Coordinates of C-alpha atoms and ligand atoms in Angstrom, one line a residue:
M27 CA 0.0 0.0 0.0
K28 CA 2.8 2.3 1.1
K29 CA 4.6 1.6 -2.2
I30 CA 1.5 2.4 -4.3
I31 CA 1.1 5.7 -2.4
T32 CA 4.8 6.6 -3.1
V33 CA 4.4 5.8 -6.8
L34 CA 1.2 7.9 -7.0
I35 CA 2.9 10.8 -5.3
L36 CA 5.9 10.4 -7.7
I37 CA 3.6 10.5 -10.7
F38 CA 1.8 13.6 -9.4
A39 CA 5.1 15.3 -8.8
I40 CA 6.2 14.6 -12.4
F41 CA 2.9 15.9 -13.6
L42 CA 3.3 19.2 -11.7
V43 CA 6.9 19.7 -13.0
G44 CA 5.5 19.1 -16.5
C45 CA 2.8 21.7 -16.1
S46 CA 5.2 24.4 -14.8
N47 CA 7.7 23.7 -17.7
K48 CA 4.8 24.2 -20.1
K49 CA 4.0 27.5 -18.5
L50 CA 7.6 28.6 -18.8
D51 CA 7.7 27.6 -22.5
N52 CA 4.7 29.8 -23.2
N53 CA 6.3 32.7 -21.5
I54 CA 9.5 32.3 -23.5
S55 CA 8.1 31.9 -27.0
N56 CA 5.9 34.9 -27.4
S57 CA 4.3 34.1 -30.8
N58 CA 2.4 37.4 -31.1
L59 CA 3.1 40.5 -33.1
T60 CA 2.4 43.5 -30.8
V61 CA 1.7 47.0 -32.0
H62 CA 1.8 49.8 -29.4
F63 CA 0.3 53.2 -30.2
I64 CA 2.2 55.2 -27.6
D65 CA 0.4 58.2 -26.2
V66 CA 2.7 61.1 -27.2
K67 CA 0.0 63.8 -26.9
Q68 CA -0.2 65.7 -30.2
G69 CA 2.0 63.5 -32.5
D70 CA 2.6 60.0 -33.5
S71 CA 4.8 57.2 -32.2
T72 CA 4.2 53.5 -32.9
L73 CA 6.2 50.6 -31.7
I74 CA 6.0 47.2 -33.5
I75 CA 7.5 44.1 -31.9
S76 CA 7.7 41.0 -34.1
P77 CA 7.0 37.5 -32.7
D78 CA 10.8 36.9 -32.7
N79 CA 11.4 40.1 -30.8
K80 CA 12.6 42.4 -33.6
T81 CA 11.5 46.0 -33.1
M82 CA 10.4 48.9 -35.3
L83 CA 9.6 52.4 -34.1
I84 CA 7.7 54.6 -36.5
D85 CA 8.1 58.3 -35.4
A86 CA 8.9 59.6 -31.9
G87 CA 6.5 62.4 -31.1
D88 CA 7.6 66.0 -30.7
N89 CA 10.8 67.2 -28.9
S90 CA 9.3 66.8 -25.4
Q91 CA 8.4 63.1 -26.0
G92 CA 11.8 61.4 -26.4
E93 CA 12.2 60.5 -22.7
N94 CA 8.6 59.3 -22.4
I95 CA 9.2 56.9 -25.4
K96 CA 12.6 55.8 -24.0
N97 CA 10.9 54.9 -20.7
Y98 CA 8.2 53.0 -22.5
L99 CA 10.7 51.0 -24.4
K100 CA 13.0 50.4 -21.4
K101 CA 10.0 49.0 -19.5
L102 CA 9.7 46.4 -22.2
N103 CA 13.4 45.7 -21.9
I104 CA 14.1 47.1 -25.4
N105 CA 17.6 48.3 -25.9
K106 CA 17.9 48.0 -29.7
I107 CA 15.6 49.3 -32.4
D108 CA 16.0 47.2 -35.6
V109 CA 14.1 49.6 -37.8
L110 CA 13.6 53.3 -37.0
V111 CA 11.3 55.4 -39.3
G112 CA 10.8 59.1 -39.4
T113 CA 7.7 59.4 -41.6
H114 CA 8.2 63.0 -42.6
P115 CA 10.1 66.1 -41.2
D116 CA 7.3 67.6 -39.1
A117 CA 8.2 68.2 -35.5
D118 CA 5.3 66.1 -34.0
H119 CA 6.8 63.0 -35.8
I120 CA 10.5 63.5 -35.7
G121 CA 11.0 65.7 -32.7
G122 CA 12.0 62.9 -30.3
L123 CA 14.0 61.0 -32.9
D124 CA 17.4 62.5 -32.0
Y125 CA 16.9 61.5 -28.3
I126 CA 16.0 58.0 -29.4
I127 CA 19.0 57.7 -31.7
N128 CA 21.3 58.9 -28.9
N129 CA 19.8 56.4 -26.4
F130 CA 19.3 53.2 -28.4
E131 CA 21.3 50.9 -30.7
I132 CA 19.7 51.5 -34.1
N133 CA 20.1 49.0 -37.0
S134 CA 18.3 50.7 -39.9
F135 CA 16.9 54.2 -40.2
Y136 CA 14.4 55.2 -42.9
M137 CA 13.2 58.7 -43.9
P138 CA 11.7 60.1 -47.1
R139 CA 14.0 62.3 -49.2
K140 CA 12.5 65.6 -47.9
S141 CA 14.5 68.0 -46.0
H142 CA 13.2 70.8 -43.7
N143 CA 14.8 74.0 -42.6
T144 CA 14.3 73.6 -38.8
K145 CA 16.5 72.9 -35.8
T146 CA 14.4 69.8 -35.0
F147 CA 15.2 68.3 -38.5
K148 CA 18.9 69.3 -38.3
D149 CA 19.1 67.7 -34.8
V150 CA 17.9 64.4 -36.3
L151 CA 20.5 64.5 -39.0
I152 CA 23.3 65.3 -36.6
A153 CA 22.3 62.5 -34.2
A154 CA 22.3 60.0 -37.1
K155 CA 25.6 61.3 -38.4
N156 CA 27.2 61.1 -34.9
K157 CA 26.0 57.5 -34.6
G158 CA 27.3 56.6 -38.1
L159 CA 23.8 55.8 -39.3
T160 CA 23.1 56.2 -43.0
I161 CA 19.6 57.2 -43.8
K162 CA 17.8 54.8 -46.1
E163 CA 15.2 56.4 -48.4
A164 CA 11.6 55.6 -47.5
K165 CA 9.6 55.5 -50.8
Y166 CA 7.1 53.4 -52.6
G167 CA 8.3 50.0 -53.5
V168 CA 10.8 49.5 -50.6
K169 CA 10.2 46.2 -48.8
F170 CA 11.9 44.7 -45.8
K171 CA 11.3 42.0 -43.2
L172 CA 11.0 42.6 -39.4
G173 CA 12.5 39.3 -38.1
N174 CA 11.5 36.1 -39.8
Y175 CA 7.8 36.4 -39.9
V176 CA 6.7 40.0 -40.4
K177 CA 6.7 41.7 -43.8
C178 CA 6.8 45.5 -44.2
E179 CA 6.2 47.4 -47.4
I180 CA 6.5 51.2 -47.9
L181 CA 3.6 52.4 -50.1
N182 CA 4.2 56.2 -50.1
P183 CA 5.8 58.6 -51.2
V184 CA 4.7 57.3 -54.6
K185 CA 6.5 60.2 -56.2
K186 CA 8.2 63.6 -55.4
Y187 CA 5.8 66.0 -53.7
G188 CA 7.4 69.4 -53.5
N189 CA 7.3 71.5 -50.4
D190 CA 4.4 70.0 -48.4
N191 CA 5.9 67.7 -45.7
N192 CA 2.7 65.7 -45.1
L193 CA 2.6 64.5 -48.7
W194 CA 6.0 62.9 -48.3
S195 CA 4.8 60.8 -45.4
A196 CA 6.2 57.3 -45.4
V197 CA 3.2 54.9 -45.3
I198 CA 4.0 51.4 -44.1
K199 CA 1.9 48.2 -44.4
T200 CA 3.0 45.6 -41.9
T201 CA 1.7 42.0 -42.4
Y202 CA 1.9 39.0 -40.2
N203 CA 0.4 35.9 -41.9
N204 CA -3.2 36.8 -42.6
K205 CA -3.4 40.1 -40.8
S206 CA -2.1 43.6 -41.7
F207 CA -1.7 47.0 -40.1
L208 CA -1.5 50.2 -42.2
F209 CA 0.5 53.2 -40.7
T210 CA -0.1 56.3 -42.7
G211 CA 1.9 59.1 -41.0
D212 CA 0.3 62.4 -42.0
A213 CA -0.6 61.2 -45.6
E214 CA -3.3 63.3 -47.2
F215 CA -6.1 62.7 -49.8
K216 CA -3.6 63.2 -52.7
N217 CA -1.4 60.4 -51.3
E218 CA -4.4 58.1 -50.9
E219 CA -5.4 58.7 -54.5
D220 CA -1.8 58.0 -55.7
M221 CA -1.6 54.8 -53.6
I222 CA -4.9 53.6 -55.0
K223 CA -3.6 54.3 -58.5
S224 CA -0.3 52.6 -57.8
G225 CA -2.2 49.3 -57.6
A226 CA -0.8 48.4 -54.2
N227 CA -2.9 46.0 -52.0
L228 CA -4.1 48.5 -49.4
K229 CA -6.5 46.1 -47.6
S230 CA -5.6 46.2 -43.9
D231 CA -7.2 45.0 -40.7
V232 CA -6.0 48.0 -38.6
L233 CA -5.7 51.5 -40.1
K234 CA -3.8 54.2 -38.2
L235 CA -5.6 57.2 -39.7
G236 CA -3.6 59.8 -41.6
H237 CA -2.8 63.2 -40.0
H238 CA -4.4 62.6 -36.5
G239 CA -7.9 62.2 -38.0
S240 CA -7.8 65.5 -40.0
S241 CA -10.6 66.1 -42.5
T242 CA -7.9 66.4 -45.2
S243 CA -7.1 62.7 -44.9
T244 CA -9.0 59.4 -45.0
S245 CA -11.4 59.8 -48.0
E246 CA -14.4 57.6 -48.1
K247 CA -13.0 55.9 -51.2
F248 CA -9.7 55.1 -49.4
L249 CA -11.5 53.9 -46.3
K250 CA -13.6 51.5 -48.3
I251 CA -10.6 50.1 -50.1
V252 CA -8.5 49.6 -47.0
N253 CA -11.7 48.2 -45.4
P254 CA -10.3 48.1 -41.8
D255 CA -11.9 46.3 -38.9
V256 CA -10.4 48.9 -36.5
A257 CA -9.3 52.5 -36.8
V258 CA -6.7 54.3 -34.6
I259 CA -6.1 58.0 -34.2
S260 CA -3.1 59.4 -32.3
C261 CA -3.6 62.9 -31.0
K262 CA -3.8 65.1 -27.8
Y263 CA -7.1 65.5 -25.9
K264 CA -8.7 68.8 -27.0
N265 CA -5.7 69.7 -29.2
K266 CA -5.7 73.2 -30.9
Y267 CA -6.2 71.7 -34.3
G268 CA -9.5 70.1 -33.4
H269 CA -8.2 66.7 -34.4
P270 CA -9.9 64.3 -35.1
H271 CA -12.2 66.4 -37.3
K272 CA -16.0 66.0 -37.4
E273 CA -16.0 64.7 -41.0
T274 CA -13.6 61.9 -40.2
L275 CA -15.5 60.8 -37.0
K276 CA -18.8 60.8 -39.0
L277 CA -17.2 58.6 -41.7
L278 CA -16.0 56.0 -39.2
K279 CA -19.4 56.0 -37.5
K280 CA -21.1 55.6 -40.9
Y281 CA -19.2 52.4 -41.5
N282 CA -19.4 51.2 -37.9
I283 CA -15.6 51.0 -37.6
P284 CA -14.5 50.8 -33.9
L285 CA -12.2 53.7 -33.1
Y286 CA -9.3 53.6 -30.7
R287 CA -7.8 57.0 -29.9
T288 CA -4.9 58.0 -27.7
D289 CA -6.5 61.2 -26.6
E290 CA -9.2 59.3 -24.8
Q291 CA -7.4 56.0 -24.0
G292 CA -3.7 56.7 -23.6
N293 CA -1.3 54.0 -24.8
I294 CA -3.1 51.3 -26.9
V295 CA -1.7 47.9 -27.5
F296 CA -2.9 45.4 -30.2
Y297 CA -1.9 41.8 -30.2
C298 CA -1.9 39.7 -33.4
D299 CA -1.2 35.9 -33.8
G300 CA -1.4 36.1 -37.5
N301 CA -5.0 35.1 -37.7
K302 CA -6.7 37.4 -35.3
I303 CA -6.1 40.8 -33.7
W304 CA -7.2 41.8 -30.2
T305 CA -6.7 44.4 -27.5
D306 CA -7.4 44.7 -23.8
K307 CA -9.1 48.1 -24.3
K308 CA -12.7 48.9 -25.3
P309 CA -13.1 51.2 -28.3
G310 CA -13.2 55.0 -27.7
T311 CA -16.0 57.3 -28.7
Y312 CA -16.8 59.2 -31.9
N313 CA -16.9 62.4 -29.9
Y314 CA -15.6 65.6 -31.4
Y315 CA -13.7 67.9 -28.9
G316 CA -12.9 70.8 -31.2
N317 CA -14.8 74.1 -31.3
K318 CA -15.7 74.4 -35.0
Ligands
ZN427 ZN1 1.4 65.0 -37.5

C-alpha cells in the first residue's frame, strides 16, 4: 500500500513539473506581433514588436516626448531598435528621434527624401551622423522584413511632392500571416489617390488614420478600399487643431468602424497571432472635442 502511495505521489510530482515547464515555455516563446500606439499627446509614435522580438519604431512624437518613449521601451526591456522610421520632417513626428537615436542601438533608419529648414530636423541629421547611421530612403516599393515572420512594405511617397511635408509621409503596411496594419503618418487625400492608382494592395485590418484624423485625410474611397476592422487615431485630448475632425468621425461612425484614440485612451496595444487581432481596451467614442 505504502509503495502504491509513493508511486502515486511520484507520478503527481512529475505531472506538476511538466505543467510548470509548459507555462515557462509559453512565456519564452511569445508568438504574437504586438503594436503599441504610444500616447505622445499631439503627435505619432508607434512601436511594433515581431514574434521573434525584432523592433520597429515609427516616429517619436515632438521634442518633449523622447524621454517618455525611451521609458516606455525600457519597461519592455528594449535596448535595440531594428528599424527606425521618421515618416516626414514635421516636429510632431521626428521631434523625439534625436533623443531615441542617442539612447538606443539602431540598426536601420528610414526617412523620405525631404529636408526641412528647422533645428528639429537638423538635430535628427546630426544625431544620425554622430551614430554613423546612414539614412535609407523611404519610398514606394521599398520592402523589408522585421524578423523572420513579419513583412513590411512602404507604399508612399509614390513620387516627389514638392514642399508639403505631409505629402512625403512614409506609409507602411505591416503584415503577419493573414493580418495587416497600415501606418499612414500624415498622408493626405492626394497620397491616398496616388496609392490607389499605384495598384498596391491596401486592404488592412487595422488602419492608423492619416494626420491625426484630420478632414484632409481618410477619404471615403480610401477607407472603403482599406476596409479596416479597426481604426486608430493618435492625438492630444482637445488639441488646438480640433483633431480628429468631425468629418472623419462621421465617416468612421457611418461604416461602424470601432475607433481607438490615444486622446481618450492613452497607450493602446494590439496583439496579433497572424489570424486574429485583439486588445485589452474597449473602443473609444466618436466624440468631437474641437470648437468648429
Ligand atoms: Zn502630424
